Amino acid sequence: MNRGAKTEAGKAKGNLKWWQLSLLGVASTIGTGYFLGSALGIRLGGPAFLLSIILAATATYFVFDVLARMTAEDPQKGSFRTYAKKAYGRWAGFSTGWMYWCSEVLIMGSQMTALAIFSRFWFPGVPMWIFASGYAVLGLFVIWIGTKGFDRLENVLAVIKVAAIVMFLVIAAAAWMGWLKGGTKPQVPGSMNALFPTGGKGVWSSLIFAFYAFGGIEVMGVMAVRLKNPKEAPKSGKVMILLLSIVYVLSIGMAVMMVAWNRFSTTKSPFVVALSSYQLPFIPHIFNAVLIIAGFSTMVASLYAVTTMLVTLSEDKDAPKLFSRKMFKRDTPIFSLSLTAAGLIVSIVLSLLMPGKIYEYLTTAAGLMLLYNWFFILISAGRLMELTGWGKVKRYIGMILIAAAVSGTALHPTSRPGLWISLGFILLIGLVVLCMRSVWKKSGQGRAMERKKHKLSPKPAR
């Protein structure tokens, strides 16, 4: 990998151990995409959605593997954005950075709307905007108190989420053994038609929702610079993705064996649906709490990542210098945090005022834009790293799987509009880059003239 001058962020000594980063990765990944969005994947692909989960896990590992190796060799605060800039120039760093910021702010708006809906399960009379605003303020406060508070909270929430999944697996095992009253005994699909009820097209369409369940590894890439030993980033990612893959396959596999695939609802967690026929009155309340915890922890992780990304954009002069200024004893990037807060307010307002389908299309587009960034991580690795033959094969497989997930959205009316909107965002960012190129060229010429002038100036007599 071509080594440039290390930034201060790259030189800074981290304080995280590899297993702590794995735990933070679990916390920033297991969210509403898994607890809620997987129901739509099951509706599209049937029990074969498990195959989509395995394929998405494979691609996720290939993406994080190259990102972690780039981090191990050259730790950078800007993570994938900085590597894109090193590989292809300023336009690539600018595009990936702002594309990530815009997509995450939109996604966080939808997460807060979902959190408000979950909270109204207990308090139906409270307006949604009050809950959404409350979660936004609480998330911003967690980021403001600094990385130690963020780490502690995310570690606790990660344990809670994993414990909830283990609880589901234990209850599902009890149902399998016939120890629970009510319900039906779980059954393994006995034929190809039972396994692939919607055919190959259904599995292809469901692939995008499997990827959404793994969304968050780019946050882990941003946090990897804080490792005590950046060389351990690949090990941290392997453990995290292996843990997630096992948990996802076991839990979703049990869910689709307990309930017919076409009985899952896109408005309820598949685990609540799977256990609803058993006499377990406490389950809806427990999983509602877990949904809130999952959504909030992924929202906080995204807040951390987009604020850090905005600071690095500012430091590289791809955003106003104001956004890299830090204040107070905690060195809080108050202006970056304020812009992110403003983006969240706009996103919350849009989510509450727009018709549901239109805002759903926007957030689907934002999720696709994250996958475009994953694709660019793989492209950047091809230029910055000396890959072995097997490494090149893994890189191409990852690119093919991401392309399959993106193209699969065109096959279903639910996600098709989001695809076109995401391509519109790409076009808009491309137009901005074209406008900025002349500005960058002039600033580059100005710096070159200053350096030339400095070299030609006479040295003072001694």
Coordinates of C-alpha atoms in Angstrom, one line a residue:
M1 CA 0.0 0.0 0.0
N2 CA 1.3 3.5 -0.8
R3 CA 2.2 5.2 2.4
G4 CA 1.6 9.0 2.6
A5 CA 2.3 11.3 5.4
K6 CA 0.4 10.1 8.5
T7 CA -2.3 12.3 9.8
E8 CA -2.4 13.1 13.5
A9 CA -5.3 10.7 13.7
G10 CA -3.2 8.0 12.1
K11 CA -0.4 8.6 14.6
A12 CA -2.6 8.8 17.7
K13 CA -2.2 5.9 20.2
G14 CA -5.5 4.0 20.5
N15 CA -6.9 2.5 23.6
L16 CA -9.1 -0.3 22.3
K17 CA -8.3 -4.0 22.5
W18 CA -9.3 -6.2 19.5
W19 CA -12.1 -7.9 21.4
Q20 CA -13.6 -4.6 22.4
L21 CA -13.7 -3.5 18.8
S22 CA -15.5 -6.8 18.0
L23 CA -18.1 -6.0 20.6
L24 CA -18.5 -2.5 19.4
G25 CA -18.9 -3.9 15.9
V26 CA -21.7 -6.2 17.1
A27 CA -23.4 -3.2 18.8
S28 CA -23.2 -1.0 15.7
T29 CA -24.4 -3.8 13.4
I30 CA -27.3 -5.6 15.1
G31 CA -30.1 -3.1 14.7
T32 CA -33.5 -2.7 13.1
G33 CA -32.1 -4.1 9.9
Y34 CA -31.9 -7.5 11.6
F35 CA -34.6 -7.4 14.2
L36 CA -37.2 -5.8 11.9
G37 CA -36.0 -5.7 8.3
S38 CA -35.3 -9.4 8.1
A39 CA -39.0 -10.0 8.1
L40 CA -39.3 -8.4 4.6
G41 CA -36.4 -10.6 3.4
I42 CA -38.3 -13.7 4.6
R43 CA -41.4 -12.4 2.8
L44 CA -39.5 -12.1 -0.4
G45 CA -37.3 -15.2 -0.3
G46 CA -39.0 -17.6 2.1
P47 CA -36.8 -20.0 4.1
A48 CA -34.2 -19.5 1.4
F49 CA -33.5 -16.1 2.9
L50 CA -31.0 -18.0 4.9
L51 CA -28.9 -18.4 1.7
S52 CA -29.1 -14.6 1.3
I53 CA -27.8 -14.2 4.8
I54 CA -24.8 -16.5 4.1
L55 CA -24.0 -14.7 0.8
A56 CA -24.2 -11.3 2.5
A57 CA -22.0 -12.5 5.4
T58 CA -19.4 -13.6 2.8
A59 CA -19.4 -10.3 1.0
T60 CA -19.3 -8.4 4.3
Y61 CA -16.3 -10.4 5.4
F62 CA -14.4 -9.7 2.1
V63 CA -15.2 -5.9 2.4
F64 CA -14.1 -5.6 6.0
D65 CA -11.0 -7.8 5.5
V66 CA -9.5 -5.4 3.0
L67 CA -10.7 -2.4 5.0
A68 CA -9.1 -3.8 8.1
R69 CA -5.8 -4.6 6.3
M70 CA -5.6 -1.1 4.9
T71 CA -6.2 0.2 8.5
A72 CA -3.5 -2.1 9.9
E73 CA -1.0 -0.9 7.4
D74 CA -1.9 2.8 7.5
P75 CA -4.4 3.9 10.2
Q76 CA -6.4 6.9 9.1
K77 CA -9.2 8.7 10.9
G78 CA -11.1 9.1 7.7
S79 CA -11.0 5.3 7.1
F80 CA -12.5 4.3 3.7
R81 CA -12.8 7.9 2.6
T82 CA -9.1 8.6 3.0
Y83 CA -8.2 5.4 1.3
A84 CA -10.5 6.3 -1.7
K85 CA -8.7 9.6 -1.9
K86 CA -5.3 8.0 -1.9
A87 CA -6.4 5.5 -4.5
Y88 CA -8.2 7.8 -7.0
G89 CA -7.7 11.4 -5.9
R90 CA -9.6 14.1 -4.2
W91 CA -12.9 13.5 -6.1
A92 CA -13.1 10.0 -4.7
G93 CA -12.6 11.1 -1.1
F94 CA -15.0 14.0 -1.5
S95 CA -17.7 11.8 -3.1
T96 CA -17.5 8.8 -0.7
G97 CA -17.3 11.1 2.4
W98 CA -20.4 13.2 1.6
M99 CA -22.3 10.2 0.2
Y100 CA -21.8 8.5 3.5
W101 CA -22.8 11.5 5.6
C102 CA -26.0 12.1 3.6
S103 CA -27.0 8.4 3.6
E104 CA -26.4 7.9 7.3
V105 CA -28.3 11.1 8.3
L106 CA -31.3 9.9 6.3
I107 CA -31.1 6.4 7.8
M108 CA -30.8 7.8 11.3
G109 CA -34.0 9.8 10.7
S110 CA -35.9 6.6 9.8
Q111 CA -34.3 4.8 12.9
M112 CA -35.6 7.5 15.2
T113 CA -39.1 7.3 13.6
A114 CA -39.0 3.5 14.2
L115 CA -37.9 4.1 17.8
A116 CA -40.9 6.5 18.3
I117 CA -43.3 3.8 16.9
F118 CA -41.8 1.2 19.2
S119 CA -42.1 3.5 22.2
R120 CA -45.8 4.2 21.4
F121 CA -46.4 0.5 22.0
W122 CA -46.3 1.4 25.7
F123 CA -47.3 5.1 25.5
P124 CA -49.8 5.3 22.6
G125 CA -51.0 8.8 23.5
V126 CA -47.6 10.5 23.2
P127 CA -46.9 12.2 19.8
M128 CA -44.2 10.5 17.7
W129 CA -42.2 13.7 17.3
I130 CA -41.6 13.9 21.1
F131 CA -40.1 10.4 21.2
A132 CA -38.0 11.0 18.0
S133 CA -36.6 14.3 19.3
G134 CA -35.9 12.8 22.7
Y135 CA -33.9 9.9 21.2
A136 CA -32.0 12.4 19.0
V137 CA -31.0 14.6 21.9
L138 CA -30.0 11.5 24.0
G139 CA -27.9 10.2 21.1
L140 CA -26.1 13.6 20.6
F141 CA -25.5 13.7 24.4
V142 CA -23.7 10.3 24.3
I143 CA -21.4 11.5 21.5
W144 CA -20.8 14.8 23.3
I145 CA -19.6 13.1 26.5
G146 CA -16.8 11.5 24.5
T147 CA -15.5 8.2 23.3
K148 CA -15.3 6.5 26.8
G149 CA -19.0 7.1 27.4
F150 CA -19.8 5.9 23.9
D151 CA -17.7 2.7 24.3
R152 CA -19.3 1.8 27.6
L153 CA -22.8 2.3 26.4
E154 CA -22.3 0.4 23.2
N155 CA -20.6 -2.5 25.0
V156 CA -23.6 -2.8 27.4
L157 CA -26.1 -2.6 24.6
A158 CA -24.3 -5.2 22.6
V159 CA -24.5 -7.7 25.5
I160 CA -28.2 -7.0 25.9
K161 CA -28.9 -7.6 22.2
V162 CA -26.9 -10.8 22.1
A163 CA -28.6 -12.0 25.3
A164 CA -32.1 -11.3 23.7
I165 CA -31.1 -13.4 20.7
V166 CA -29.8 -16.2 22.9
M167 CA -33.1 -16.0 24.9
F168 CA -35.0 -16.5 21.6
L169 CA -32.9 -19.5 20.7
V170 CA -33.5 -21.1 24.1
I171 CA -37.3 -20.6 23.8
A172 CA -37.2 -21.9 20.2
A173 CA -35.3 -25.0 21.4
A174 CA -37.9 -25.5 24.1
A175 CA -40.6 -25.3 21.4
W176 CA -38.7 -27.8 19.3
M177 CA -38.7 -30.2 22.3
G178 CA -42.4 -29.7 22.8
W179 CA -42.0 -28.1 26.2
L180 CA -44.2 -25.0 25.4
K181 CA -48.0 -24.8 25.4
G182 CA -49.7 -23.8 22.2
G183 CA -48.1 -23.2 18.8
T184 CA -46.8 -25.7 16.4
K185 CA -43.6 -27.8 16.5
P186 CA -40.8 -26.3 14.3
Q187 CA -40.5 -28.1 11.0
V188 CA -37.5 -28.3 8.6
P189 CA -38.6 -27.5 4.9
G190 CA -38.8 -30.9 3.3
S191 CA -38.6 -30.1 -0.4
M192 CA -37.1 -27.6 -2.8
N193 CA -40.5 -25.9 -3.2
A194 CA -40.8 -25.5 0.5
L195 CA -37.2 -24.1 0.7
F196 CA -37.6 -21.8 -2.4
P197 CA -41.3 -20.9 -2.4
T198 CA -40.7 -17.7 -4.4
G199 CA -38.0 -19.1 -6.7
G200 CA -34.6 -17.7 -7.5
K201 CA -36.0 -14.3 -8.2
G202 CA -37.3 -14.0 -4.7
V203 CA -34.0 -14.9 -3.2
W204 CA -32.3 -12.4 -5.5
S205 CA -34.7 -9.7 -4.3
S206 CA -34.2 -10.6 -0.7
L207 CA -30.4 -10.2 -0.9
I208 CA -30.5 -6.5 -0.2
F209 CA -32.3 -7.0 3.1
A210 CA -29.6 -9.6 4.2
F211 CA -27.0 -6.9 3.5
Y212 CA -28.9 -4.4 5.6
A213 CA -28.7 -6.8 8.5
F214 CA -24.8 -6.4 8.3
G215 CA -24.9 -2.6 7.8
G216 CA -22.5 -1.0 10.2
I217 CA -19.1 -2.5 9.4
E218 CA -18.0 0.9 7.9
V219 CA -18.6 2.3 11.4
M220 CA -16.2 -0.3 12.7
G221 CA -13.7 0.8 10.1
V222 CA -13.8 4.3 11.4
M223 CA -13.3 3.1 15.0
A224 CA -10.5 0.7 14.1
V225 CA -8.0 3.6 14.2
R226 CA -8.5 3.6 18.0
L227 CA -7.0 0.1 18.4
K228 CA -4.0 -0.2 20.7
N229 CA -2.5 -2.4 17.9
P230 CA -4.0 -1.6 14.5
K231 CA -2.5 -4.8 13.2
E232 CA -5.3 -6.7 15.1
A233 CA -8.1 -5.0 13.1
P234 CA -8.5 -8.1 10.7
K235 CA -8.7 -10.5 13.7
S236 CA -11.4 -8.2 15.3
G237 CA -13.4 -8.2 12.1
K238 CA -13.2 -12.0 11.6
V239 CA -14.5 -12.6 15.2
M240 CA -17.3 -10.1 14.8
I241 CA -18.6 -11.3 11.4
L242 CA -18.3 -15.0 12.5
L243 CA -20.3 -14.3 15.6
L244 CA -23.0 -12.3 13.7
S245 CA -23.2 -15.0 11.0
I246 CA -23.8 -17.8 13.5
V247 CA -26.4 -15.8 15.4
Y248 CA -28.2 -14.6 12.3
V249 CA -28.4 -18.1 10.7
L250 CA -29.5 -19.9 13.9
S251 CA -32.1 -17.3 14.9
I252 CA -33.7 -16.7 11.5
G253 CA -33.5 -20.4 10.7
M254 CA -35.4 -21.2 13.9
A255 CA -38.0 -18.4 13.1
V256 CA -38.8 -19.7 9.6
M257 CA -39.1 -23.3 10.9
M258 CA -41.6 -22.2 13.6
V259 CA -43.9 -20.1 11.4
A260 CA -44.9 -20.4 7.7
W261 CA -42.8 -17.9 5.7
N262 CA -45.9 -16.0 4.3
R263 CA -47.2 -15.3 7.9
F264 CA -44.4 -12.9 8.7
S265 CA -45.3 -9.2 8.8
T266 CA -43.2 -6.3 7.7
T267 CA -44.3 -4.3 10.7
K268 CA -43.4 -6.8 13.3
S269 CA -40.1 -8.5 14.3
P270 CA -40.0 -12.1 12.9
F271 CA -39.1 -13.3 16.4
V272 CA -42.2 -11.8 17.9
V273 CA -44.3 -13.4 15.1
A274 CA -42.5 -16.8 15.6
L275 CA -43.3 -16.8 19.4
S276 CA -46.8 -15.2 19.2
S277 CA -48.6 -18.6 19.0
Y278 CA -47.1 -19.8 22.3
Q279 CA -48.5 -18.8 25.7
L280 CA -45.7 -16.3 26.5
P281 CA -47.4 -12.9 27.3
F282 CA -44.1 -11.3 28.3
I283 CA -42.4 -11.8 24.9
P284 CA -43.9 -8.8 23.1
H285 CA -42.7 -6.4 25.8
I286 CA -39.2 -7.9 26.0
F287 CA -38.6 -7.8 22.3
N288 CA -40.1 -4.3 22.0
A289 CA -37.5 -3.2 24.5
V290 CA -34.8 -5.0 22.6
L291 CA -35.9 -3.3 19.3
I292 CA -35.6 0.1 21.0
I293 CA -32.1 -0.8 22.4
A294 CA -31.0 -2.1 19.0
G295 CA -32.2 0.9 17.1
F296 CA -30.8 3.4 19.6
S297 CA -27.3 1.7 19.7
T298 CA -27.0 1.6 15.9
M299 CA -28.1 5.2 15.7
V300 CA -25.5 6.3 18.2
A301 CA -22.8 4.4 16.4
S302 CA -23.8 6.1 13.1
L303 CA -23.8 9.5 14.9
Y304 CA -20.2 8.8 16.0
A305 CA -19.2 7.8 12.5
V306 CA -20.8 10.7 10.6
T307 CA -19.4 13.3 13.0
T308 CA -15.9 11.8 12.6
M309 CA -16.3 11.7 8.9
L310 CA -17.4 15.4 8.7
V311 CA -14.3 16.4 10.8
T312 CA -12.0 14.5 8.4
L313 CA -13.7 16.1 5.4
S314 CA -13.1 19.5 7.0
E315 CA -9.5 18.7 7.8
D316 CA -8.9 17.8 4.1
K317 CA -10.6 21.0 3.0
D318 CA -13.6 19.1 1.5
A319 CA -15.9 20.8 4.0
P320 CA -15.7 24.3 5.6
K321 CA -12.8 24.6 8.1
L322 CA -15.3 25.4 10.8
F323 CA -16.4 21.7 11.1
S324 CA -12.9 20.5 12.3
R325 CA -12.8 23.1 15.1
K326 CA -13.1 21.5 18.6
M327 CA -14.2 23.2 21.7
F328 CA -14.6 22.7 25.5
K329 CA -12.4 20.4 27.6
R330 CA -13.7 17.3 25.8
D331 CA -12.4 18.5 22.5
T332 CA -15.9 18.2 21.1
P333 CA -16.3 19.0 17.4
I334 CA -19.3 21.1 18.3
F335 CA -19.9 22.5 14.8
S336 CA -19.8 19.1 13.1
L337 CA -22.1 17.8 15.8
S338 CA -24.4 20.8 15.2
L339 CA -24.6 20.2 11.4
T340 CA -25.4 16.5 12.1
A341 CA -28.1 17.6 14.5
A342 CA -29.5 19.9 11.9
G343 CA -29.5 17.1 9.4
L344 CA -31.3 14.8 11.9
I345 CA -34.0 17.5 12.5
V346 CA -34.6 17.7 8.8
S347 CA -34.7 13.9 8.5
I348 CA -37.2 13.6 11.4
V349 CA -39.5 16.2 9.9
L350 CA -39.4 14.6 6.5
S351 CA -40.1 11.2 8.0
L352 CA -43.1 12.5 10.0
L353 CA -44.6 14.7 7.2
M354 CA -43.9 12.7 4.1
P355 CA -46.2 9.9 3.0
G356 CA -44.8 6.6 4.4
K357 CA -43.9 5.1 1.0
I358 CA -42.0 8.2 -0.2
Y359 CA -39.8 8.4 2.9
E360 CA -39.3 4.6 2.7
Y361 CA -37.9 5.1 -0.8
L362 CA -35.5 7.7 0.5
T363 CA -34.1 5.5 3.2
T364 CA -33.9 2.6 0.9
A365 CA -31.8 4.8 -1.4
A366 CA -29.6 5.8 1.5
G367 CA -29.0 2.1 2.3
L368 CA -28.0 1.5 -1.2
M369 CA -25.6 4.4 -1.1
L370 CA -23.8 2.6 1.8
L371 CA -23.4 -0.4 -0.4
Y372 CA -21.9 1.8 -3.1
N373 CA -19.3 2.8 -0.5
W374 CA -18.6 -0.8 0.3
F375 CA -18.1 -1.4 -3.5
F376 CA -15.6 1.5 -3.5
I377 CA -13.7 0.1 -0.6
L378 CA -13.1 -3.0 -2.7
I379 CA -12.1 -0.9 -5.7
S380 CA -9.7 1.2 -3.6
A381 CA -8.1 -1.9 -2.1
G382 CA -7.3 -3.1 -5.7
R383 CA -5.1 0.0 -6.2
L384 CA -3.6 0.4 -2.7
M385 CA -2.8 -3.2 -1.8
E386 CA -0.7 -5.9 -3.2
L387 CA -3.2 -8.7 -3.2
T388 CA -2.5 -12.4 -3.6
G389 CA -4.3 -14.5 -6.2
W390 CA -6.8 -15.6 -3.6
G391 CA -7.2 -12.0 -2.4
K392 CA -8.1 -10.9 -5.9
V393 CA -10.7 -13.7 -6.2
K394 CA -12.2 -12.7 -2.8
R395 CA -12.3 -9.0 -3.9
Y396 CA -14.1 -9.8 -7.2
I397 CA -16.6 -12.2 -5.4
G398 CA -17.4 -9.4 -3.0
M399 CA -18.0 -6.9 -5.8
I400 CA -20.2 -9.4 -7.7
L401 CA -22.3 -10.1 -4.5
I402 CA -22.8 -6.4 -3.8
A403 CA -23.8 -5.8 -7.5
A404 CA -26.2 -8.7 -7.2
A405 CA -27.8 -7.1 -4.1
V406 CA -28.1 -3.7 -5.7
S407 CA -29.5 -5.1 -9.0
G408 CA -32.0 -7.3 -7.1
T409 CA -33.8 -4.1 -5.9
A410 CA -34.9 -3.5 -9.5
L411 CA -36.9 -6.8 -9.4
H412 CA -39.4 -5.8 -6.7
P413 CA -41.7 -2.8 -6.6
T414 CA -41.0 -2.2 -2.9
S415 CA -37.3 -1.4 -3.4
R416 CA -37.2 -0.3 -7.1
P417 CA -37.9 3.4 -6.5
G418 CA -35.1 3.5 -3.9
L419 CA -32.7 2.3 -6.6
W420 CA -33.5 5.1 -8.9
I421 CA -33.4 7.7 -6.1
S422 CA -29.9 6.4 -5.1
L423 CA -28.7 6.7 -8.7
G424 CA -30.1 10.2 -8.7
F425 CA -28.0 11.0 -5.5
I426 CA -24.9 9.6 -7.3
L427 CA -25.6 11.9 -10.3
L428 CA -26.1 14.9 -8.0
I429 CA -22.8 14.3 -6.2
G430 CA -21.1 13.8 -9.6
L431 CA -22.3 17.2 -10.7
V432 CA -21.1 18.8 -7.5
V433 CA -17.7 17.2 -8.1
L434 CA -17.5 18.5 -11.6
C435 CA -18.2 22.0 -10.2
M436 CA -15.6 21.6 -7.5
R437 CA -12.9 20.4 -9.8
S438 CA -12.2 24.0 -11.1
V439 CA -12.0 25.2 -7.5
W440 CA -9.6 22.4 -6.5
K441 CA -7.5 23.2 -9.6
K442 CA -7.2 26.9 -8.7
S443 CA -6.3 26.1 -5.1
G444 CA -3.7 23.6 -6.2
Q445 CA -2.2 26.1 -8.6
G446 CA -2.1 28.7 -5.8
R447 CA -0.3 26.4 -3.5
A448 CA 2.2 25.5 -6.2
M449 CA 2.9 29.2 -6.8
E450 CA 3.4 29.8 -3.1
R451 CA 5.9 26.9 -2.9
K452 CA 7.7 28.2 -6.0
K453 CA 7.8 31.7 -4.5
H454 CA 9.2 30.4 -1.2
K455 CA 12.0 28.5 -3.0
L456 CA 13.0 31.5 -5.1
S457 CA 13.1 34.0 -2.2
P458 CA 16.6 35.0 -1.2
K459 CA 18.0 33.5 2.0
P460 CA 18.8 36.0 4.8
A461 CA 22.4 36.8 5.3
R462 CA 24.1 35.2 8.3

